[in-house]
Coordinates of C-alpha atoms in Angstrom, one line a residue:
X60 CA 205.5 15.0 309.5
X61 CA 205.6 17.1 306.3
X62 CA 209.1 18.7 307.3
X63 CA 212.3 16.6 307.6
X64 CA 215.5 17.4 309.2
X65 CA 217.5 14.6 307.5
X66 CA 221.4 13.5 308.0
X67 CA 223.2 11.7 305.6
X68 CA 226.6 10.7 304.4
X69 CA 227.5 12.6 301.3
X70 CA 231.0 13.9 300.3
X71 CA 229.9 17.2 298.4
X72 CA 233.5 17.2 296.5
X73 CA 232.2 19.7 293.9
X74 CA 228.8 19.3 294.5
X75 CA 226.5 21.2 297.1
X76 CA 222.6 21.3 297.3
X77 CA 220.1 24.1 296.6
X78 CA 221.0 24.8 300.1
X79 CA 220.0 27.9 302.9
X80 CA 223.4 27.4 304.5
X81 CA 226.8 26.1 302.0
X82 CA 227.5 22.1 302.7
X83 CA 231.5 22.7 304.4
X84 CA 233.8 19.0 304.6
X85 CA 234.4 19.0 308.7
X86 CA 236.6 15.2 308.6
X87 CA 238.6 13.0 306.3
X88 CA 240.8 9.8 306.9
X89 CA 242.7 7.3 305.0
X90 CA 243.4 5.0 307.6
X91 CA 243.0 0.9 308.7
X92 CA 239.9 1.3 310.8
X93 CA 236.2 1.6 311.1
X94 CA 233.4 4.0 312.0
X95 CA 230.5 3.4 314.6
X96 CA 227.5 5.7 314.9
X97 CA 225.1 6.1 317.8
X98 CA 221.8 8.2 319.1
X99 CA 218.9 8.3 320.0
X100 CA 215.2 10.4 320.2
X101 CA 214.5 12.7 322.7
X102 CA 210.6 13.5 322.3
X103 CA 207.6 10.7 322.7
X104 CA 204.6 10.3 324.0
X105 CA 205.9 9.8 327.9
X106 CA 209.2 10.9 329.8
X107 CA 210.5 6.9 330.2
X108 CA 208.2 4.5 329.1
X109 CA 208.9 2.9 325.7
X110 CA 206.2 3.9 322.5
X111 CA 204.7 1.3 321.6
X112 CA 202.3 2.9 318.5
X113 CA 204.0 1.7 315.4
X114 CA 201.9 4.2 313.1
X115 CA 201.1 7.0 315.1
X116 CA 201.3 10.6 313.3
X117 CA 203.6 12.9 314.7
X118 CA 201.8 16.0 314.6
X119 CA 198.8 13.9 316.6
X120 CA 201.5 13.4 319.0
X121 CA 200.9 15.2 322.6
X122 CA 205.1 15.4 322.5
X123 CA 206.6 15.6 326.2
X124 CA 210.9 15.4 326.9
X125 CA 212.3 12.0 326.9
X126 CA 214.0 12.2 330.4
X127 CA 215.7 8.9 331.9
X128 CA 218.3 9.7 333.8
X129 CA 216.3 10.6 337.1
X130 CA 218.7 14.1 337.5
X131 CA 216.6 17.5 338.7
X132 CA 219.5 19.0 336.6
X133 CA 218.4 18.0 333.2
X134 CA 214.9 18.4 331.4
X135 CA 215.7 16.0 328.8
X136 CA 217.7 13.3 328.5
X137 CA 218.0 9.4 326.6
X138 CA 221.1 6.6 326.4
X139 CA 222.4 4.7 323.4
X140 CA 225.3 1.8 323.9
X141 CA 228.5 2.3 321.8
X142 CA 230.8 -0.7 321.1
X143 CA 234.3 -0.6 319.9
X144 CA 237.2 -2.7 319.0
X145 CA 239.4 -3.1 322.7
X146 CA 242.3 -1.6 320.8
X147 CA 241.1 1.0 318.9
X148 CA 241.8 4.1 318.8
X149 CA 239.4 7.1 318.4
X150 CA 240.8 9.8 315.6
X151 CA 237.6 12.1 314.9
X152 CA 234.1 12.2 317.0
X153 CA 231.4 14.6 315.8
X154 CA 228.5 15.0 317.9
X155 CA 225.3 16.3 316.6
X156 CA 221.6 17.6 318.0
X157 CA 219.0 18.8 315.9
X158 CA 215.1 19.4 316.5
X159 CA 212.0 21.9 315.6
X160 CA 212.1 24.5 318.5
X161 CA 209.7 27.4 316.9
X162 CA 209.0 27.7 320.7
X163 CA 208.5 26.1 323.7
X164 CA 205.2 24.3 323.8
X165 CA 202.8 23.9 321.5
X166 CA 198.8 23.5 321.0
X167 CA 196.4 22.1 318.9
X168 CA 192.4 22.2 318.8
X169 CA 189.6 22.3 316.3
X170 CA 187.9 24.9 314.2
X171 CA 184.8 23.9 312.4
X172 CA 185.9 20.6 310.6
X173 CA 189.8 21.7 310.8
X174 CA 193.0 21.1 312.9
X175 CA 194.9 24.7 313.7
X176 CA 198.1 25.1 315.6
X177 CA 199.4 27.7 317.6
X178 CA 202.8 28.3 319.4
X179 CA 201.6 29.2 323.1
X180 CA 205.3 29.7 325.0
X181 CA 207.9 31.6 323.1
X182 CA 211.4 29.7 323.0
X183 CA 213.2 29.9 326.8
X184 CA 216.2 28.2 326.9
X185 CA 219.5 27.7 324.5
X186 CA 219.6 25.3 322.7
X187 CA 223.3 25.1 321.9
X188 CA 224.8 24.0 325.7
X189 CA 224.2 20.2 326.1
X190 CA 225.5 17.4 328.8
X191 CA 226.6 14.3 328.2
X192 CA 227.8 11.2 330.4
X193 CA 230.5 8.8 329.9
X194 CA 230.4 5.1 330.7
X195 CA 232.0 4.8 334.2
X196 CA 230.5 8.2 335.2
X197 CA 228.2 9.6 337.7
X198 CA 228.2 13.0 336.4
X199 CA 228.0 14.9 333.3
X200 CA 230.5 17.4 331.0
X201 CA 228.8 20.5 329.5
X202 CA 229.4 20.6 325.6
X203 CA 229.2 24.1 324.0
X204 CA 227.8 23.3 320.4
X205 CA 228.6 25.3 316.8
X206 CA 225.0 26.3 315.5
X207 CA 225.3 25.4 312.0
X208 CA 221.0 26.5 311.4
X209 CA 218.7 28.3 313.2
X210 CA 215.2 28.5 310.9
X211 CA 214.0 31.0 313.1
X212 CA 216.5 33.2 311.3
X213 CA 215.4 32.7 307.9
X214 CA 213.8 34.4 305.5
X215 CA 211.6 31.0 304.1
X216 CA 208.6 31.3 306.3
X217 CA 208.1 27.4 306.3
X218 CA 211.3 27.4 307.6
X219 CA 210.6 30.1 310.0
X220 CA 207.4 28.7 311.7
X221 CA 209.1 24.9 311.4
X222 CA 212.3 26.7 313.1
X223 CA 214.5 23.7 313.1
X224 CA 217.7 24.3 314.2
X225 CA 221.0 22.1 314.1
X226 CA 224.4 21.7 316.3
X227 CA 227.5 20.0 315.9
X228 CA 230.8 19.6 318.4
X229 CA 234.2 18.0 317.3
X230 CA 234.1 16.1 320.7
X231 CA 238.0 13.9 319.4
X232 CA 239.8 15.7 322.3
X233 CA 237.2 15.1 325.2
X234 CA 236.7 11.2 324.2
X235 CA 240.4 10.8 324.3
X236 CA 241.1 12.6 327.1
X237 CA 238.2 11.1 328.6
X238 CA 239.7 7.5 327.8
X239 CA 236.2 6.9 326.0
X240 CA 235.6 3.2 325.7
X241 CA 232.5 1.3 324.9
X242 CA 229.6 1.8 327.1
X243 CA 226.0 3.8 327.4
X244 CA 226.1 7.4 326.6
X245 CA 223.2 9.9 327.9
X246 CA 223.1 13.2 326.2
X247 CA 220.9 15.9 328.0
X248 CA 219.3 19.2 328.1
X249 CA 218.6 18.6 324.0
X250 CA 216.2 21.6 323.4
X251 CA 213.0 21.4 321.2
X252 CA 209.3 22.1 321.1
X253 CA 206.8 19.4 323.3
X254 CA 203.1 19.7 322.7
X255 CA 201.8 19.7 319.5
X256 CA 203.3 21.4 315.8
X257 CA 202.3 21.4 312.2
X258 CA 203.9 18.0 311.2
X259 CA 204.6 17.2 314.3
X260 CA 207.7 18.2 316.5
X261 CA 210.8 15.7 316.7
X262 CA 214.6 15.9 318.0
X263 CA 217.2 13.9 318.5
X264 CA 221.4 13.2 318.8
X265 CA 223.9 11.1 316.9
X266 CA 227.4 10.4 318.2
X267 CA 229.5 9.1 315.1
X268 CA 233.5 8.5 315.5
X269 CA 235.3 7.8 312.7
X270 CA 238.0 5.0 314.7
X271 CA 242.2 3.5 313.8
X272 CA 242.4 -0.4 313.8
X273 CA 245.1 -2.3 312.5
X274 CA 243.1 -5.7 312.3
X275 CA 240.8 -3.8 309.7
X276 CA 240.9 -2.9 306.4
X277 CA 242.4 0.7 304.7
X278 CA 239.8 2.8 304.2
X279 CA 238.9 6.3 303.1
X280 CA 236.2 8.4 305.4
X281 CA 234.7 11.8 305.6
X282 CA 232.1 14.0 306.8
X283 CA 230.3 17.1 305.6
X284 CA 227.3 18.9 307.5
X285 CA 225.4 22.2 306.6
X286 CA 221.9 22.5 305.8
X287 CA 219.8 22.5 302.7
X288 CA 216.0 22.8 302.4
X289 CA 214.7 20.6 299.5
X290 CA 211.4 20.2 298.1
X291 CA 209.2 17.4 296.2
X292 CA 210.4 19.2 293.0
X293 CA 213.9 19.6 293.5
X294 CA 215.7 16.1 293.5
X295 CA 219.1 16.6 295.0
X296 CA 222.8 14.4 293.7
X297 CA 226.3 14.2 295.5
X298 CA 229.3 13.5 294.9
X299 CA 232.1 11.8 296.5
X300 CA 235.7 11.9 295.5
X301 CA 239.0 11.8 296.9
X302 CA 239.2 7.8 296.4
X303 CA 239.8 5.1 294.9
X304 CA 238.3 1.8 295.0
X305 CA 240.2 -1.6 296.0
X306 CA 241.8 -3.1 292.8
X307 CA 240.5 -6.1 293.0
X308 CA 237.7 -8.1 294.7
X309 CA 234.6 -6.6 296.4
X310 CA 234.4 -2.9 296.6
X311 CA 232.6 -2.6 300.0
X312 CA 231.2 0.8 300.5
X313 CA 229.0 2.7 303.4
X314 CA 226.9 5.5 304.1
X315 CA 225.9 6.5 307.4
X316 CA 222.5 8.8 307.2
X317 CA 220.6 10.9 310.7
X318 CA 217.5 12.6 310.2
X319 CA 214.5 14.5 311.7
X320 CA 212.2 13.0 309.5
X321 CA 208.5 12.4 308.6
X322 CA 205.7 9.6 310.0
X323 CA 206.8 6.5 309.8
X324 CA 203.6 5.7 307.3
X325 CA 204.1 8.5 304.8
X326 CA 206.1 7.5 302.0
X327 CA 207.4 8.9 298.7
X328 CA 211.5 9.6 299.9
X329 CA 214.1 7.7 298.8
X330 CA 217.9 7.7 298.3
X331 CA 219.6 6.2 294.8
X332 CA 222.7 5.0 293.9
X333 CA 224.1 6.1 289.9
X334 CA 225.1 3.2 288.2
X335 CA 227.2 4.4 285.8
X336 CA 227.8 2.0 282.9
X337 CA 223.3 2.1 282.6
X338 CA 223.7 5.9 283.3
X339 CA 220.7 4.6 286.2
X340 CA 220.0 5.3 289.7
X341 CA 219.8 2.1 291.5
X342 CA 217.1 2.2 294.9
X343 CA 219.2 2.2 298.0
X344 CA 217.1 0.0 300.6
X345 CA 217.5 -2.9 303.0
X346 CA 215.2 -5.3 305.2
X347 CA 214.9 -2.3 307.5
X348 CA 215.0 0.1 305.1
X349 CA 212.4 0.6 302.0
X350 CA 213.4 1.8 298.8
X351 CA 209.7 4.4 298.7
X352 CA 210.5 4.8 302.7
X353 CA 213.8 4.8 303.2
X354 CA 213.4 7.4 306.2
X355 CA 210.9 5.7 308.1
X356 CA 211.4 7.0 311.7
X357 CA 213.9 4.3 313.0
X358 CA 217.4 3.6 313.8
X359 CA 219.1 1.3 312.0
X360 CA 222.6 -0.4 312.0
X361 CA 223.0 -2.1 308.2
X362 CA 220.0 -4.7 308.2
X363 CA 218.9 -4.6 312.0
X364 CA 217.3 -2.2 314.0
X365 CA 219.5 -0.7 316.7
X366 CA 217.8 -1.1 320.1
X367 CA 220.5 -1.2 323.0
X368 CA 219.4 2.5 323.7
X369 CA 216.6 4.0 326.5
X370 CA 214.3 4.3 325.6
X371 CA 214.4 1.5 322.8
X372 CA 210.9 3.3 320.8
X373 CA 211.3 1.8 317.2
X374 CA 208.8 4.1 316.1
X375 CA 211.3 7.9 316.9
X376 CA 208.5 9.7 316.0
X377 CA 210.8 11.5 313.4
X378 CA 214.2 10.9 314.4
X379 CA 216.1 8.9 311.8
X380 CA 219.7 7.1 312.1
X381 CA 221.2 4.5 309.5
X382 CA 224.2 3.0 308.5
X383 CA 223.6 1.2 305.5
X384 CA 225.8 -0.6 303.5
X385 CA 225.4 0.2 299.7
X386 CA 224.9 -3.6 297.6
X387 CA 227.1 -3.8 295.1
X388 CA 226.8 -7.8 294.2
X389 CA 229.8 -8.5 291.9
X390 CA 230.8 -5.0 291.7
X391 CA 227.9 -4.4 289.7
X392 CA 227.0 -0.8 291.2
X393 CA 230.5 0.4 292.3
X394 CA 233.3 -1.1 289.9
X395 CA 236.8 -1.9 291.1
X396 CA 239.2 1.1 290.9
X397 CA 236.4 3.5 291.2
X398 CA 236.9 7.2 291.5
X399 CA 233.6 8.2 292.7
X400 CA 230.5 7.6 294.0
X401 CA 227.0 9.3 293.3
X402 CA 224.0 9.7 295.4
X403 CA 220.6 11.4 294.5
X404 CA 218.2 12.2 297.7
X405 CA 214.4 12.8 296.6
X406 CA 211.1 13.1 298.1
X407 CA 207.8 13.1 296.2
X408 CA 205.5 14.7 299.5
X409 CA 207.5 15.8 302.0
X410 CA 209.8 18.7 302.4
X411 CA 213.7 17.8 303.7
X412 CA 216.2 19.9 305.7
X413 CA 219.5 18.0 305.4
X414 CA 222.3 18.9 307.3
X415 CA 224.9 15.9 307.7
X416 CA 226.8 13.0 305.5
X417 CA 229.2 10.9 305.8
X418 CA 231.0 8.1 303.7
X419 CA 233.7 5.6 303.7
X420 CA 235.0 2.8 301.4
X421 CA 237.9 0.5 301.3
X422 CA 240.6 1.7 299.0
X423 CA 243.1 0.9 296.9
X424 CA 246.6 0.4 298.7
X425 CA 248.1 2.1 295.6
X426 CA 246.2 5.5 295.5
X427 CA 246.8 5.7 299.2
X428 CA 250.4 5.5 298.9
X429 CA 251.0 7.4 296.0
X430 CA 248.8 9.9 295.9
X431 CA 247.9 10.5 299.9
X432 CA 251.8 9.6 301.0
X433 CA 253.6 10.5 298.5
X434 CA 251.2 13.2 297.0
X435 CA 251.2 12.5 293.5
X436 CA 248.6 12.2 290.9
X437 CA 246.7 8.8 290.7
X438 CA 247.1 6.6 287.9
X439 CA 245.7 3.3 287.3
X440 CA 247.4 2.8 283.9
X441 CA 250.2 0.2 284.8
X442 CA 247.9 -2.5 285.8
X443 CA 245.9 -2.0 282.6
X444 CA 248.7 -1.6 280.5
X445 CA 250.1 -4.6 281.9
X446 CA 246.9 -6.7 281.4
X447 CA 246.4 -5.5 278.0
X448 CA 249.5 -6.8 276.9
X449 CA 249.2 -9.8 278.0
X450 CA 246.3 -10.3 276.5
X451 CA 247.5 -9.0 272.8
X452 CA 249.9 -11.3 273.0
X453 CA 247.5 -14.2 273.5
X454 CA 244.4 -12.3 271.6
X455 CA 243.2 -14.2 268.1
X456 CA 243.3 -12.5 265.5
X457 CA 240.1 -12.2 262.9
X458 CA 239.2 -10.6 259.6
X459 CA 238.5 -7.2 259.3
X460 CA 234.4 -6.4 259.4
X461 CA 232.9 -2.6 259.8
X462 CA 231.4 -1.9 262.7
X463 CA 229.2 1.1 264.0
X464 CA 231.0 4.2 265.7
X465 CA 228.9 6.4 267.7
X466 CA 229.8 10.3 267.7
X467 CA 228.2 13.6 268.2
X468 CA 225.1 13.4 266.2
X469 CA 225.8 10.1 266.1
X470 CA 228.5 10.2 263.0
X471 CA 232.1 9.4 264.2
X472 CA 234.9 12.1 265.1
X473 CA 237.5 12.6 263.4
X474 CA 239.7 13.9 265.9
X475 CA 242.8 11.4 265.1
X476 CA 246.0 11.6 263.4
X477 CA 245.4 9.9 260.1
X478 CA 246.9 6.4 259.1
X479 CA 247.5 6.8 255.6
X480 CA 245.4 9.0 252.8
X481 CA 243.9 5.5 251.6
X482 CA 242.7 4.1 254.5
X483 CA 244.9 1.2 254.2
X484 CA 246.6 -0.6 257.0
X485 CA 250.4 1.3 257.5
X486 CA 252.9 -0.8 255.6
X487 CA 256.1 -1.7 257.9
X488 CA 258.5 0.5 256.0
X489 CA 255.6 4.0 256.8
X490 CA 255.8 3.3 260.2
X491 CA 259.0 5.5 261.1
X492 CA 257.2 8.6 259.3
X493 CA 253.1 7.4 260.6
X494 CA 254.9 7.8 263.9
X495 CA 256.4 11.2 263.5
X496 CA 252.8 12.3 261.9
X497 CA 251.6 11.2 265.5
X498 CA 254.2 13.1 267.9
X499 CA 253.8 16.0 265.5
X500 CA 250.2 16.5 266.8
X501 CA 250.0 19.1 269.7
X502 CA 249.4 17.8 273.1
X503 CA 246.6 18.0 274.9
X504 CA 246.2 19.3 278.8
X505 CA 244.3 16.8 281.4
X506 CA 244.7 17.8 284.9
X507 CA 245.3 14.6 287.4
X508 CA 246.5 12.3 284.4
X509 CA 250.2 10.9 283.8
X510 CA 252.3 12.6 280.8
X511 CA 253.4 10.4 278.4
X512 CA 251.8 8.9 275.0
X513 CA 248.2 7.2 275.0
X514 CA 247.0 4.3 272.1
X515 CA 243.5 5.7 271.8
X516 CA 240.9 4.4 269.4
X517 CA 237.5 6.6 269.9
X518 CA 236.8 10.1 271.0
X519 CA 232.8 10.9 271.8
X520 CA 230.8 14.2 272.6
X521 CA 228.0 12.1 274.1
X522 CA 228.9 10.0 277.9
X523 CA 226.4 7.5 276.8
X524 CA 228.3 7.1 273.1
X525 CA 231.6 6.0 275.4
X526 CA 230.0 4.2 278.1
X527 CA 229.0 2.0 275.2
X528 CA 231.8 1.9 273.1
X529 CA 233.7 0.8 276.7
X530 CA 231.7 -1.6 277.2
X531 CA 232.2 -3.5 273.8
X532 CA 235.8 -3.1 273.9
X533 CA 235.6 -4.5 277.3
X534 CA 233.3 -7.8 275.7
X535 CA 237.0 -8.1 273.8
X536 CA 238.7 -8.9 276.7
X537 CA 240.2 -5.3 277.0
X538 CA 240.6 -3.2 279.5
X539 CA 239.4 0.8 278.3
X540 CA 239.4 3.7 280.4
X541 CA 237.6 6.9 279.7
X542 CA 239.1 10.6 280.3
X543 CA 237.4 13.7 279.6
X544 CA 239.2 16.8 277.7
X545 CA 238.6 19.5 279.4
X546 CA 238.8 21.7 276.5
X547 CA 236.3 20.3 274.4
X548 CA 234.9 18.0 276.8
X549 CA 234.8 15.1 274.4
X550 CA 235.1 12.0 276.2
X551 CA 238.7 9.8 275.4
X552 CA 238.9 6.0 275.3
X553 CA 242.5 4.2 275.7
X554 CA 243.6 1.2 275.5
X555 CA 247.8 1.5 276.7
X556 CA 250.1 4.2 278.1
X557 CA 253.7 4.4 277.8
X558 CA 256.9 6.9 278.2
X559 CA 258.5 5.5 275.2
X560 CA 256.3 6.2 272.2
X561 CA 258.7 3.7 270.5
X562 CA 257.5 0.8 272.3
X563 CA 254.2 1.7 272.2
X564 CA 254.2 2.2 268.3
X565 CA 255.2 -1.2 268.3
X566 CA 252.1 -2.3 270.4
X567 CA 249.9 0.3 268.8
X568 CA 250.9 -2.2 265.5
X569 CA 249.5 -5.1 267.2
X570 CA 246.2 -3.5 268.4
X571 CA 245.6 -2.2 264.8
X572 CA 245.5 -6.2 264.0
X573 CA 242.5 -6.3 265.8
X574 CA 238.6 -5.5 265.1
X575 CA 237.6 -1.8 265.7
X576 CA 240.8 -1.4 266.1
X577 CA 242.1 -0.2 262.8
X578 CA 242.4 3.3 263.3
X579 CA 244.1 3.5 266.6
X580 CA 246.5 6.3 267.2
X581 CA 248.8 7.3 269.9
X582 CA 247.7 10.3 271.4
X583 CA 250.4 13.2 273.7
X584 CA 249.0 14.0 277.3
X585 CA 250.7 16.5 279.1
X586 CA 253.7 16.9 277.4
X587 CA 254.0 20.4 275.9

């Protein structure tokens, strides 16, 4: 299929794609809990029985209604099981349909040596009114969906022969009310085009719910849909914020992705995590998943293929559903503390309409209660300051040896107070007045930082000058961290914070001791 609806869990903090319709933020959670995500097709080859082609094309697909539920009242319908913890309890479900629908039925037939489509029936019914059973139940509940895209609308004519369209309901208050528990769920009267399409027609649901469990760990979570039409030429990034990382230990991070997507045998799309200290995007794949295929027409659950659904097809003809974990062997991808996470979404043959993301990761307890609780600005510099001291006071000291400091154009800034007009190490009896030469210096203004005094040693104009400079100071057995001035947007490394720029001229002292440390200075953030 050379057109693919496809879901995925980005937070677009900032960031939004070259996008038909803007990406909007419709959850987020910092709680203990977990999420679960279920769906299935609703177009194959037959009404019930299971397809069992593992490389058939889509558009050489005669597509029909999936329809298992054996109810004169619905044209389509298909189950997938949900399982959740016994004392959980449900705080966000989003529910989600999406096909091609550029009409009703579709035909194919042969010119001469070529394949031609044409759109016989017109569309005839909505396609934003759905059904869907409960466990337990006999019966279903109508669910009135939010059109978020309607191709048929636009102005793109691949879009507007394609017409996919895509609908979303914050279903929270009917699952509760509903006393929702684990169970098979049928969703119903899902609308799209059966016969044959250009690329072949697909459709399918999702149900993802975003759950509170004290057994589990604190998390952060969020949701965004919208829809964005993105082409071999125009690789796509994301961003997600409004985290932090755990402190310490493995940072365990997810993204849950649902697509309409391509033939399970045409490759060329991918999804990439940026690693930042190789500036690289690392390929994000998994036994189920293939880092030149990641959308391969299949639901997935991490590293297994999700089958307690009906029908159980493991080819969807289209329809894609993940949630993959992101690897991140010692911390290697996403470091402890983190602050944000990068995705980039590509395709080298196929055309993609995305329209959902979501992410979660565990988080630190800190950031949650000082900055979600207690709404404050985050701050990680204690726990470095703290292990940086320690570590002076155990660090051994060597001779003095040059060293190579990268800058813009690759010379080294000069934006620092100066030591003395020699050069020379400050003598004991200079420091009162190398101090005041210091505080003298205006201060600078960085949004989200605390105010107080900072013993910097480098300032770059280049990301990939710090990143390196970082990571030698961290071969030392320090702990740096990187800010960016938003005036000049040079890019800051420090190595202590304090309140009292006494104390920490007495510290700075000690780190000038050090190699590459010479010319340290202390540096005022958000003071003036």
């Amino acid at each position: 299929m050379y057109f693919r609806l496809l879901a995925f869990f980005f937070l677009v903090s900032g960031s939004c794609f070259c996008q038909r319709e803007s990406f909007r933020r419709v959850n987020e959670h910092y709680l203990k809990g977990g999420t679960r995500v279920i769906g299935n097709t609703i177009l194959s080859e037959h009404p019930t029985k299971l397809y069992v082609h593992p490389k058939g094309l889509n558009d050489r697909t005669d597509m029909v209604y999936v329809d298992i539920d054996a109810d004169s009242d619905t044209f389509s319908s298909s189950t997938a099981s949900l399982d959740i913890p016994v004392d959980a309890k449900i705080k966000y479900a989003g529910l989600y349909w999406a096909a091609t629908y550029p009409g009703a039925k579709g035909k194919q037939k042969t010119r001469g040596n070529r394949i031609v489509y044409d759109i016989k029936k017109k569309r005839n019914r909505p396609f934003d009114l759905v059904k869907l059973q409960f466990p337990g139940s006999n019966g279903y509940t109508q669910v009135q969906g939010e059109v978020i895209y309607d191709g048929m609308r636009d102005a793109v004519i691949e879009l507007k022969n394609t017409a996919p369209y895509v609908c979303y309901s914050d279903i929270t208050d009917l699952l509760v009310s509903k006393n929702a528990t684990s169970g098979a769920y049928t969703l119903a009267n899902v609308t799209a085009l059966e016969g044959y399409m250009y690329g072949g027609s697909s459709a399918g649901w999702m149900l993802y719910l975003i759950y509170e469990d004290e057994a589990e760990p604190l998390q952060y979570f969020t949701g965004y849909h919208g829809f964005s039409f993105i082409k071999p030429d125009n690789i796509q990034e994301l961003d997600f914020k409004n985290f932090r990382a755990v402190e310490s230990g493995a940072v365990k991070t997810s993204v849950t992705l649902a697509a309409l997507e391509g033939d399970l045998i045409l490759s060329g799309d991918g999804v990439s995590v940026f690693k930042e200290d190789t500036e690289e995007y690392i390929p994000l794949k998994s036994s189920v998943r293939y880092a030149n295929n990641f959308f391969n027409s299949s639901i997935t659950i991490n590293d297994k293929k999700y089958i307690n659904r009906v029908p159980a097809n493991l080819n969807t003809l289209g329809f894609d559903l993940a949630k993959v974990q992101i690897p991140n062997k010692n911390n290697e991808v996403i470091s402890n503390d983190a602050k944000q996470v990068k995705l980039q979404f590509k395709t080298e043959s196929d055309r993609l309409f995305v329209f959902f993301s979501a992410f979660q990761t565990e988080i630190s307890t800190d950031y949650y209660q000082r900055v979600v609780v207690e709404g404050k600005p985050d701050t990680i510099v204690k726990a470095a300051q703290e292990k940086i001291a320690e570590e002076i006071r155990h660090k051994k000291l060597t001779p003095q040896e040059d060293v190579q400091l990268y800058g813009k154009d690759g010379e080294r800034l000069k934006e620092k107070a100066v030591i003395s007009k020699s050069g020379d190490r400050i003598l004991k009896d200079s420091r009162s007045q190398d101090l005041k030469d210091m505080l003298s210096a205006s201060s600078i203004q960085v949004p989200d930082m605390n105010s107080g005094y900072y013993v910097l040693n480098h300032v770059f104009s280049k990301r990939s000058y710090a990143l390196k400079w970082k990571e030698k100071m961290q071969l030392k057995g320090l702990s740096p961290v990187r800010f960016v001035n938003p005036v000049n947007n040079y890019h800051y490394i420090y190595l202590d914070y304090g309140e009292n720029p006494d104390a920490l001229y007495e510290r700075l002292l000690e780190y000038r001791k050090l190699d590459d440390l010479e010319e340290a200075w202390i540096l005022k953030v958000n003071l003036d």
